[in-house]
PDB file of C-alpha atoms and ligand atoms in Angstrom:
ATOM      1  CA  MET K   1     112.799  35.160  62.002  1.00  0.00           C
ATOM      2  CA  ASP K   2     114.132  36.133  65.454  1.00  0.00           C
ATOM      3  CA  PRO K   3     117.318  33.966  65.361  1.00  0.00           C
ATOM      4  CA  PHE K   4     118.150  35.306  61.867  1.00  0.00           C
ATOM      5  CA  ILE K   5     117.751  38.915  63.023  1.00  0.00           C
ATOM      6  CA  GLN K   6     119.637  38.230  66.238  1.00  0.00           C
ATOM      7  CA  THR K   7     122.580  36.734  64.326  1.00  0.00           C
ATOM      8  CA  HIS K   8     122.690  39.532  61.777  1.00  0.00           C
ATOM      9  CA  GLU K   9     121.944  42.383  64.185  1.00  0.00           C
ATOM     10  CA  PRO K  10     125.441  43.962  63.985  1.00  0.00           C
ATOM     11  CA  ALA K  11     125.334  43.920  60.158  1.00  0.00           C
ATOM     12  CA  ILE K  12     121.770  45.336  60.038  1.00  0.00           C
ATOM     13  CA  ARG K  13     122.719  48.170  62.381  1.00  0.00           C
ATOM     14  CA  LEU K  14     125.995  48.946  60.635  1.00  0.00           C
ATOM     15  CA  ALA K  15     124.298  49.045  57.206  1.00  0.00           C
ATOM     16  CA  SER K  16     121.540  51.378  58.434  1.00  0.00           C
ATOM     17  CA  PHE K  17     124.107  53.585  60.205  1.00  0.00           C
ATOM     18  CA  ILE K  18     126.216  53.942  57.056  1.00  0.00           C
ATOM     19  CA  GLY K  19     123.153  54.523  54.845  1.00  0.00           C
ATOM     20  CA  ILE K  20     121.583  57.230  57.031  1.00  0.00           C
ATOM     21  CA  PHE K  21     124.996  58.786  57.714  1.00  0.00           C
ATOM     22  CA  ALA K  22     125.680  59.139  53.976  1.00  0.00           C
ATOM     23  CA  LEU K  23     122.235  60.642  53.334  1.00  0.00           C
ATOM     24  CA  MET K  24     122.515  63.150  56.186  1.00  0.00           C
ATOM     25  CA  ALA K  25     126.110  64.079  55.285  1.00  0.00           C
ATOM     26  CA  LEU K  26     124.971  64.828  51.734  1.00  0.00           C
ATOM     27  CA  TRP K  27     122.006  66.881  52.998  1.00  0.00           C
ATOM     28  CA  GLU K  28     124.350  68.879  55.283  1.00  0.00           C
ATOM     29  CA  LEU K  29     126.609  69.569  52.316  1.00  0.00           C
ATOM     30  CA  VAL K  30     123.796  70.675  49.992  1.00  0.00           C
ATOM     31  CA  ALA K  31     121.631  72.626  52.456  1.00  0.00           C
ATOM     32  CA  PRO K  32     123.390  73.478  55.753  1.00  0.00           C
ATOM     33  CA  ARG K  33     121.353  75.303  58.441  1.00  0.00           C
ATOM     34  CA  ARG K  34     124.268  77.090  60.179  1.00  0.00           C
ATOM     35  CA  ALA K  35     127.902  77.792  59.348  1.00  0.00           C
ATOM     36  CA  LEU K  36     130.200  75.522  61.393  1.00  0.00           C
ATOM     37  CA  THR K  37     132.719  77.212  63.725  1.00  0.00           C
ATOM     38  CA  VAL K  38     135.343  74.446  64.085  1.00  0.00           C
ATOM     39  CA  SER K  39     137.228  72.655  61.263  1.00  0.00           C
ATOM     40  CA  LYS K  40     134.901  69.890  60.105  1.00  0.00           C
ATOM     41  CA  PRO K  41     137.469  67.166  59.181  1.00  0.00           C
ATOM     42  CA  ALA K  42     139.162  67.390  62.605  1.00  0.00           C
ATOM     43  CA  ARG K  43     135.842  67.427  64.491  1.00  0.00           C
ATOM     44  CA  TRP K  44     134.448  64.545  62.489  1.00  0.00           C
ATOM     45  CA  ALA K  45     137.596  62.431  62.931  1.00  0.00           C
ATOM     46  CA  ASN K  46     137.374  62.879  66.723  1.00  0.00           C
ATOM     47  CA  ASN K  47     133.602  62.465  67.052  1.00  0.00           C
ATOM     48  CA  LEU K  48     133.690  59.338  64.874  1.00  0.00           C
ATOM     49  CA  GLY K  49     136.761  58.090  66.762  1.00  0.00           C
ATOM     50  CA  LEU K  50     134.593  58.150  69.880  1.00  0.00           C
ATOM     51  CA  VAL K  51     131.864  56.202  68.039  1.00  0.00           C
ATOM     52  CA  VAL K  52     134.364  53.474  67.053  1.00  0.00           C
ATOM     53  CA  LEU K  53     135.707  53.314  70.626  1.00  0.00           C
ATOM     54  CA  ASN K  54     132.146  53.020  72.048  1.00  0.00           C
ATOM     55  CA  THR K  55     131.232  50.269  69.587  1.00  0.00           C
ATOM     56  CA  LEU K  56     134.316  48.279  70.646  1.00  0.00           C
ATOM     57  CA  VAL K  57     133.605  48.818  74.370  1.00  0.00           C
ATOM     58  CA  LEU K  58     129.979  47.670  73.963  1.00  0.00           C
ATOM     59  CA  ARG K  59     130.853  44.575  71.900  1.00  0.00           C
ATOM     60  CA  LEU K  60     133.525  43.653  74.432  1.00  0.00           C
ATOM     61  CA  LEU K  61     131.422  44.187  77.572  1.00  0.00           C
ATOM     62  CA  PHE K  62     128.058  43.022  76.206  1.00  0.00           C
ATOM     63  CA  PRO K  63     128.646  40.636  73.277  1.00  0.00           C
ATOM     64  CA  ALA K  64     125.003  39.473  73.351  1.00  0.00           C
ATOM     65  CA  ALA K  65     123.808  43.117  73.205  1.00  0.00           C
ATOM     66  CA  ALA K  66     120.198  44.242  73.770  1.00  0.00           C
ATOM     67  CA  VAL K  67     118.830  41.666  71.308  1.00  0.00           C
ATOM     68  CA  GLY K  68     120.481  38.906  73.330  1.00  0.00           C
ATOM     69  CA  VAL K  69     118.689  40.122  76.477  1.00  0.00           C
ATOM     70  CA  ALA K  70     115.356  40.242  74.576  1.00  0.00           C
ATOM     71  CA  ALA K  71     115.890  36.675  73.276  1.00  0.00           C
ATOM     72  CA  ALA K  72     116.777  35.422  76.773  1.00  0.00           C
ATOM     73  CA  ALA K  73     113.692  37.132  78.261  1.00  0.00           C
ATOM     74  CA  ALA K  74     111.432  35.570  75.573  1.00  0.00           C
ATOM     75  CA  GLU K  75     112.898  32.115  76.231  1.00  0.00           C
ATOM     76  CA  ARG K  76     112.238  32.360  79.956  1.00  0.00           C
ATOM     77  CA  GLY K  77     108.886  34.158  79.691  1.00  0.00           C
ATOM     78  CA  TRP K  78     110.147  37.282  81.484  1.00  0.00           C
ATOM     79  CA  GLY K  79     108.720  40.758  80.964  1.00  0.00           C
ATOM     80  CA  LEU K  80     105.186  42.118  80.618  1.00  0.00           C
ATOM     81  CA  LEU K  81     104.793  41.459  76.883  1.00  0.00           C
ATOM     82  CA  ASN K  82     105.944  37.845  77.315  1.00  0.00           C
ATOM     83  CA  ILE K  83     103.536  37.279  80.223  1.00  0.00           C
ATOM     84  CA  TYR K  84     100.593  39.077  78.545  1.00  0.00           C
ATOM     85  CA  PRO K  85     101.005  38.523  74.792  1.00  0.00           C
ATOM     86  CA  LEU K  86      99.277  41.095  72.546  1.00  0.00           C
ATOM     87  CA  HIS K  87      98.709  41.233  68.795  1.00  0.00           C
ATOM     88  CA  PRO K  88     102.266  41.356  67.317  1.00  0.00           C
ATOM     89  CA  VAL K  89     101.755  44.761  65.662  1.00  0.00           C
ATOM     90  CA  LEU K  90     100.331  46.292  68.845  1.00  0.00           C
ATOM     91  CA  ALA K  91     103.108  44.730  70.927  1.00  0.00           C
ATOM     92  CA  LEU K  92     105.710  46.135  68.533  1.00  0.00           C
ATOM     93  CA  ALA K  93     104.266  49.678  68.617  1.00  0.00           C
ATOM     94  CA  LEU K  94     103.936  49.562  72.410  1.00  0.00           C
ATOM     95  CA  ALA K  95     107.484  48.249  72.869  1.00  0.00           C
ATOM     96  CA  VAL K  96     109.031  50.908  70.614  1.00  0.00           C
ATOM     97  CA  ALA K  97     107.066  53.720  72.328  1.00  0.00           C
ATOM     98  CA  ALA K  98     107.844  52.405  75.834  1.00  0.00           C
ATOM     99  CA  LEU K  99     111.584  52.062  75.127  1.00  0.00           C
ATOM    100  CA  ASP K 100     111.540  55.597  73.714  1.00  0.00           C
ATOM    101  CA  LEU K 101     109.932  56.869  76.928  1.00  0.00           C
ATOM    102  CA  VAL K 102     112.637  55.100  78.975  1.00  0.00           C
ATOM    103  CA  ILE K 103     115.323  56.882  76.914  1.00  0.00           C
ATOM    104  CA  TRP K 104     113.525  60.205  77.458  1.00  0.00           C
ATOM    105  CA  VAL K 105     113.412  59.687  81.255  1.00  0.00           C
ATOM    106  CA  GLN K 106     117.077  58.665  81.230  1.00  0.00           C
ATOM    107  CA  HIS K 107     117.931  61.822  79.291  1.00  0.00           C
ATOM    108  CA  VAL K 108     116.159  64.020  81.864  1.00  0.00           C
ATOM    109  CA  LEU K 109     118.004  62.127  84.609  1.00  0.00           C
ATOM    110  CA  VAL K 110     121.477  62.693  83.144  1.00  0.00           C
ATOM    111  CA  HIS K 111     120.725  66.421  82.946  1.00  0.00           C
ATOM    112  CA  ALA K 112     119.397  66.657  86.498  1.00  0.00           C
ATOM    113  CA  VAL K 113     121.888  64.611  88.552  1.00  0.00           C
ATOM    114  CA  PRO K 114     125.237  66.445  88.790  1.00  0.00           C
ATOM    115  CA  ALA K 115     127.446  63.311  88.571  1.00  0.00           C
ATOM    116  CA  LEU K 116     125.550  62.075  85.501  1.00  0.00           C
ATOM    117  CA  TRP K 117     125.615  65.527  83.920  1.00  0.00           C
ATOM    118  CA  ARG K 118     129.437  65.267  84.062  1.00  0.00           C
ATOM    119  CA  LEU K 119     129.172  62.322  81.640  1.00  0.00           C
ATOM    120  CA  HIS K 120     126.388  63.751  79.472  1.00  0.00           C
ATOM    121  CA  ARG K 121     128.056  67.131  79.038  1.00  0.00           C
ATOM    122  CA  VAL K 122     130.573  65.431  76.709  1.00  0.00           C
ATOM    123  CA  HIS K 123     127.678  65.194  74.227  1.00  0.00           C
ATOM    124  CA  HIS K 124     126.701  68.836  74.858  1.00  0.00           C
ATOM    125  CA  ALA K 125     130.202  70.324  74.819  1.00  0.00           C
ATOM    126  CA  ASP K 126     130.487  69.952  71.019  1.00  0.00           C
ATOM    127  CA  LEU K 127     130.964  73.502  69.725  1.00  0.00           C
ATOM    128  CA  ASP K 128     129.085  72.739  66.520  1.00  0.00           C
ATOM    129  CA  TYR K 129     125.919  70.820  65.930  1.00  0.00           C
ATOM    130  CA  ASP K 130     125.804  68.262  63.134  1.00  0.00           C
ATOM    131  CA  LEU K 131     125.032  64.590  62.543  1.00  0.00           C
ATOM    132  CA  THR K 132     128.248  63.458  64.281  1.00  0.00           C
ATOM    133  CA  THR K 133     127.139  65.284  67.469  1.00  0.00           C
ATOM    134  CA  GLY K 134     124.259  62.787  67.573  1.00  0.00           C
ATOM    135  CA  ALA K 135     126.677  59.895  67.970  1.00  0.00           C
ATOM    136  CA  ARG K 136     129.241  61.340  70.405  1.00  0.00           C
ATOM    137  CA  PHE K 137     128.723  60.163  73.959  1.00  0.00           C
ATOM    138  CA  HIS K 138     131.249  59.337  76.672  1.00  0.00           C
ATOM    139  CA  PRO K 139     131.880  55.552  76.915  1.00  0.00           C
ATOM    140  CA  LEU K 140     130.686  55.545  80.549  1.00  0.00           C
ATOM    141  CA  GLU K 141     127.369  57.103  79.504  1.00  0.00           C
ATOM    142  CA  ILE K 142     127.060  54.509  76.704  1.00  0.00           C
ATOM    143  CA  VAL K 143     127.579  51.693  79.247  1.00  0.00           C
ATOM    144  CA  LEU K 144     125.047  53.281  81.627  1.00  0.00           C
ATOM    145  CA  SER K 145     122.530  53.604  78.762  1.00  0.00           C
ATOM    146  CA  MET K 146     122.997  49.971  77.860  1.00  0.00           C
ATOM    147  CA  LEU K 147     122.409  48.788  81.447  1.00  0.00           C
ATOM    148  CA  ILE K 148     119.222  50.886  81.657  1.00  0.00           C
ATOM    149  CA  LYS K 149     118.096  49.445  78.306  1.00  0.00           C
ATOM    150  CA  PHE K 150     118.734  45.877  79.557  1.00  0.00           C
ATOM    151  CA  ALA K 151     116.628  46.568  82.669  1.00  0.00           C
ATOM    152  CA  ALA K 152     113.826  48.045  80.541  1.00  0.00           C
ATOM    153  CA  ILE K 153     113.866  44.990  78.230  1.00  0.00           C
ATOM    154  CA  LEU K 154     113.699  42.593  81.187  1.00  0.00           C
ATOM    155  CA  VAL K 155     110.665  44.424  82.615  1.00  0.00           C
ATOM    156  CA  LEU K 156     108.903  45.021  79.303  1.00  0.00           C
ATOM    157  CA  GLY K 157     109.735  41.805  77.400  1.00  0.00           C
ATOM    158  CA  PRO K 158     109.837  43.230  73.836  1.00  0.00           C
ATOM    159  CA  SER K 159     110.557  40.874  70.921  1.00  0.00           C
ATOM    160  CA  VAL K 160     113.994  40.718  69.285  1.00  0.00           C
ATOM    161  CA  VAL K 161     112.461  42.382  66.186  1.00  0.00           C
ATOM    162  CA  ALA K 162     111.075  45.247  68.312  1.00  0.00           C
ATOM    163  CA  VAL K 163     114.487  45.851  69.902  1.00  0.00           C
ATOM    164  CA  VAL K 164     116.274  45.910  66.527  1.00  0.00           C
ATOM    165  CA  ILE K 165     113.632  48.248  65.035  1.00  0.00           C
ATOM    166  CA  PHE K 166     113.904  50.521  68.086  1.00  0.00           C
ATOM    167  CA  GLU K 167     117.696  50.670  67.965  1.00  0.00           C
ATOM    168  CA  VAL K 168     117.840  51.291  64.208  1.00  0.00           C
ATOM    169  CA  LEU K 169     115.102  53.943  64.514  1.00  0.00           C
ATOM    170  CA  LEU K 170     116.781  55.701  67.450  1.00  0.00           C
ATOM    171  CA  ASN K 171     120.139  55.703  65.672  1.00  0.00           C
ATOM    172  CA  ALA K 172     118.545  57.111  62.498  1.00  0.00           C
ATOM    173  CA  THR K 173     116.490  59.792  64.270  1.00  0.00           C
ATOM    174  CA  ALA K 174     119.489  60.837  66.403  1.00  0.00           C
ATOM    175  CA  MET K 175     121.517  61.494  63.239  1.00  0.00           C
ATOM    176  CA  PHE K 176     118.510  63.207  61.624  1.00  0.00           C
ATOM    177  CA  ASN K 177     117.667  65.546  64.504  1.00  0.00           C
ATOM    178  CA  HIS K 178     121.300  66.490  65.127  1.00  0.00           C
ATOM    179  CA  GLY K 179     121.682  67.234  61.414  1.00  0.00           C
ATOM    180  CA  ASN K 180     122.908  70.684  60.428  1.00  0.00           C
ATOM    181  CA  VAL K 181     120.265  70.688  57.715  1.00  0.00           C
ATOM    182  CA  ARG K 182     117.715  73.099  56.355  1.00  0.00           C
ATOM    183  CA  LEU K 183     114.157  71.817  56.415  1.00  0.00           C
ATOM    184  CA  ALA K 184     111.239  73.962  55.183  1.00  0.00           C
ATOM    185  CA  LEU K 185     109.658  75.601  58.249  1.00  0.00           C
ATOM    186  CA  SER K 186     106.208  74.365  57.231  1.00  0.00           C
ATOM    187  CA  VAL K 187     107.498  70.765  57.010  1.00  0.00           C
ATOM    188  CA  ASP K 188     109.270  71.172  60.368  1.00  0.00           C
ATOM    189  CA  ARG K 189     106.060  72.426  61.990  1.00  0.00           C
ATOM    190  CA  TRP K 190     104.079  69.388  60.826  1.00  0.00           C
ATOM    191  CA  LEU K 191     106.793  66.789  61.301  1.00  0.00           C
ATOM    192  CA  ARG K 192     107.520  67.820  64.889  1.00  0.00           C
ATOM    193  CA  TRP K 193     104.031  66.766  65.950  1.00  0.00           C
ATOM    194  CA  ILE K 194     105.383  63.210  65.626  1.00  0.00           C
ATOM    195  CA  LEU K 195     109.186  63.254  65.359  1.00  0.00           C
ATOM    196  CA  VAL K 196     111.900  65.400  66.947  1.00  0.00           C
ATOM    197  CA  THR K 197     113.180  67.627  64.124  1.00  0.00           C
ATOM    198  CA  PRO K 198     116.657  69.247  63.859  1.00  0.00           C
ATOM    199  CA  ASP K 199     115.224  72.687  64.785  1.00  0.00           C
ATOM    200  CA  MET K 200     113.429  71.196  67.783  1.00  0.00           C
ATOM    201  CA  HIS K 201     116.469  69.370  69.154  1.00  0.00           C
ATOM    202  CA  ARG K 202     118.920  72.196  68.422  1.00  0.00           C
ATOM    203  CA  VAL K 203     117.188  74.201  71.184  1.00  0.00           C
ATOM    204  CA  HIS K 204     118.441  71.490  73.586  1.00  0.00           C
ATOM    205  CA  HIS K 205     122.057  72.202  72.557  1.00  0.00           C
ATOM    206  CA  SER K 206     121.926  75.915  73.404  1.00  0.00           C
ATOM    207  CA  VAL K 207     124.328  77.240  76.073  1.00  0.00           C
ATOM    208  CA  GLU K 208     121.335  78.771  77.897  1.00  0.00           C
ATOM    209  CA  ASP K 209     120.276  76.739  81.004  1.00  0.00           C
ATOM    210  CA  ASP K 210     116.555  76.826  80.348  1.00  0.00           C
ATOM    211  CA  GLU K 211     116.935  75.909  76.683  1.00  0.00           C
ATOM    212  CA  THR K 212     119.349  73.043  77.403  1.00  0.00           C
ATOM    213  CA  ASN K 213     116.850  71.726  79.927  1.00  0.00           C
ATOM    214  CA  SER K 214     114.083  71.371  77.346  1.00  0.00           C
ATOM    215  CA  ASN K 215     113.326  69.132  74.343  1.00  0.00           C
ATOM    216  CA  PHE K 216     114.842  65.944  75.772  1.00  0.00           C
ATOM    217  CA  GLY K 217     113.279  63.695  73.106  1.00  0.00           C
ATOM    218  CA  PHE K 218     115.510  61.876  70.609  1.00  0.00           C
ATOM    219  CA  ASN K 219     112.804  60.216  68.567  1.00  0.00           C
ATOM    220  CA  LEU K 220     109.107  60.834  69.356  1.00  0.00           C
ATOM    221  CA  SER K 221     108.260  64.455  70.197  1.00  0.00           C
ATOM    222  CA  ILE K 222     105.226  63.581  72.344  1.00  0.00           C
ATOM    223  CA  TRP K 223     107.113  63.136  75.631  1.00  0.00           C
ATOM    224  CA  ASP K 224     108.296  66.759  75.854  1.00  0.00           C
ATOM    225  CA  ARG K 225     104.812  68.045  75.004  1.00  0.00           C
ATOM    226  CA  LEU K 226     103.218  65.662  77.500  1.00  0.00           C
ATOM    227  CA  PHE K 227     105.583  66.356  80.394  1.00  0.00           C
ATOM    228  CA  GLY K 228     105.929  70.116  79.881  1.00  0.00           C
ATOM    229  CA  THR K 229     109.546  70.302  78.728  1.00  0.00           C
ATOM    230  CA  TYR K 230     108.744  71.397  75.179  1.00  0.00           C
ATOM    231  CA  ARG K 231     110.361  74.609  73.878  1.00  0.00           C
ATOM    232  CA  ASP K 232     109.370  75.810  70.427  1.00  0.00           C
ATOM    233  CA  GLN K 233     112.418  77.893  69.337  1.00  0.00           C
ATOM    234  CA  PRO K 234     115.643  79.297  70.852  1.00  0.00           C
ATOM    235  CA  ARG K 235     115.439  82.926  72.054  1.00  0.00           C
ATOM    236  CA  ALA K 236     118.374  84.058  69.887  1.00  0.00           C
ATOM    237  CA  GLY K 237     117.063  82.230  66.801  1.00  0.00           C
ATOM    238  CA  HIS K 238     118.691  79.233  65.135  1.00  0.00           C
ATOM    239  CA  LEU K 239     121.374  81.337  63.463  1.00  0.00           C
ATOM    240  CA  GLY K 240     122.097  83.569  66.464  1.00  0.00           C
ATOM    241  CA  MET K 241     122.111  80.966  69.253  1.00  0.00           C
ATOM    242  CA  THR K 242     125.365  79.648  70.774  1.00  0.00           C
ATOM    243  CA  ILE K 243     125.878  75.866  70.749  1.00  0.00           C
ATOM    244  CA  GLY K 244     127.698  74.037  73.541  1.00  0.00           C
ATOM    245  CA  ILE K 245     128.080  74.543  77.286  1.00  0.00           C
ATOM    246  CA  ARG K 246     129.478  77.448  79.252  1.00  0.00           C
ATOM    247  CA  ASP K 247     132.906  77.060  80.931  1.00  0.00           C
ATOM    248  CA  HIS K 248     134.124  74.443  78.421  1.00  0.00           C
ATOM    249  CA  ARG K 249     134.727  76.174  75.104  1.00  0.00           C
ATOM    250  CA  ASP K 250     138.321  75.335  74.184  1.00  0.00           C
ATOM    251  CA  PRO K 251     138.230  73.181  71.001  1.00  0.00           C
ATOM    252  CA  ARG K 252     141.263  71.198  72.205  1.00  0.00           C
ATOM    253  CA  GLU K 253     139.324  70.233  75.328  1.00  0.00           C
ATOM    254  CA  VAL K 254     135.862  69.586  73.888  1.00  0.00           C
ATOM    255  CA  ASP K 255     136.402  68.553  70.274  1.00  0.00           C
ATOM    256  CA  ARG K 256     139.507  66.316  70.536  1.00  0.00           C
ATOM    257  CA  LEU K 257     139.197  62.712  71.664  1.00  0.00           C
ATOM    258  CA  PRO K 258     141.549  62.815  74.726  1.00  0.00           C
ATOM    259  CA  GLY K 259     139.825  65.990  75.943  1.00  0.00           C
ATOM    260  CA  MET K 260     136.366  64.470  75.479  1.00  0.00           C
ATOM    261  CA  LEU K 261     137.339  61.335  77.426  1.00  0.00           C
ATOM    262  CA  ALA K 262     138.742  63.447  80.296  1.00  0.00           C
ATOM    263  CA  LEU K 263     135.917  66.008  80.351  1.00  0.00           C
ATOM    264  CA  PRO K 264     133.691  64.251  82.963  1.00  0.00           C
ATOM    265  CA  PHE K 265     136.534  64.418  85.473  1.00  0.00           C
ATOM    266  CA  ARG K 266     137.428  68.079  84.987  1.00  0.00           C
ATOM    267  CA  GLY K 267     136.266  71.117  86.919  1.00  0.00           C
ATOM    268  CA  THR K 268     133.133  71.433  89.013  1.00  0.00           C
ATOM    269  CA  VAL K 269     129.517  71.239  87.912  1.00  0.00           C
ATOM    270  CA  THR K 270     128.056  74.708  87.846  1.00  0.00           C
ATOM    271  CA  GLY K 271     124.656  75.532  86.435  1.00  0.00           C
ATOM    272  CA  TYR K 272     122.598  73.196  84.254  1.00  0.00           C
ATOM    273  CA  ALA K 273     122.199  70.334  86.791  1.00  0.00           C
ATOM    274  CA  ILE K 274     119.151  70.478  89.062  1.00  0.00           C
ATOM    275  CA  ASN K 275     120.702  71.895  92.257  1.00  0.00           C
ATOM    276  CA  ARG K 276     123.726  73.720  90.875  1.00  0.00           C
ATOM    277  CA  ARG K 277     122.182  76.927  89.606  1.00  0.00           C
ATOM    278  CA  GLN K 278     123.612  80.185  90.884  1.00  0.00           C
ATOM    279  CA  TRP K 279     121.105  82.472  92.566  1.00  0.00           C
ATOM    280  CA  PRO K 280     121.688  85.968  93.944  1.00  0.00           C
ATOM    281  CA  ALA K 281     122.651  85.890  97.663  1.00  0.00           C
ATOM    282  CA  PRO K 282     119.623  86.248  99.984  1.00  0.00           C
ATOM    283  CA  ARG K 283     119.093  89.672 101.524  1.00  0.00           C
ATOM    284  CA  SER K 284     120.164  90.097 105.169  1.00  0.00           C
ATOM    285  CA  ARG K 285     117.734  89.104 107.968  1.00  0.00           C
ATOM    286  CA  GLU K 286     117.178  92.732 109.057  1.00  0.00           C
ATOM    287  CA  GLU K 287     116.052  93.702 105.599  1.00  0.00           C
ATOM    288  CA  THR K 288     113.642  90.751 105.383  1.00  0.00           C
ATOM    289  CA  GLN K 289     112.234  91.413 108.896  1.00  0.00           C
ATOM    290  CA  ASP K 290     111.370  94.995 107.952  1.00  0.00           C
ATOM    291  CA  GLU K 291     108.716  93.750 105.565  1.00  0.00           C
TER     292      GLU K 291
HETATM  293 ZN1   ZN S   1     121.076  66.342  76.618  1.00  0.00          ZN
END
């Protein structure tokens, strides 16, 4: 089955992308959660333009893609799951969960390290939050993600099927949890014990530092609960909160393709990243010595 899946991987992924995209777009049309602030056709054309560009860059740089790395690792017996074979179902579940954890750690990393935040803020600078936000990443971040994924596959040794399931699942959940969709609060409450829901991930797209630096999960919600980065709701509420990042709020800069591509190289990193917060100046030495 592996060679068949490996050969048809681009078609499988494209079909699932189009299917989920259509479903989510329809849901956003029928039951939107928030009113959008920027013209939707223009935003969509630019966000999707970035998706097409990223797909071309990836196919050009890494024609074998992640499945190719998994197949090569299986052939050579590299990676934990190839050295210590488990029951196929258990191996599949473990591989999908482990790859999801790697993505979670990577996401925390790109928020913490100032140079990486420059790349990742392209995703956060979107002034609205909808399913196309879930797919807009700077090409350099996409390449970095792919290299990290390759390393994880070489260490872990997941099957080709596990990698395809993981990638299709991650793509689907990213579009789902970035969806500008209304979901009954009771359903959201239950669902977010397992999956990251739109209300849960929207908190992560708030302009507020502490809210942006929470809910890093894209797929399983357990990692944020386990590692203490879980935030239930935004302070201003889902309708009152501001989406995006401070300092970059001009639609021409953050919602048009040339601006998005240039954004990592503009301005300085203030706030958000781990050591760039602004604190009040310390009091003078005399004042402190008095105490
Ligand atoms: Zn983020």
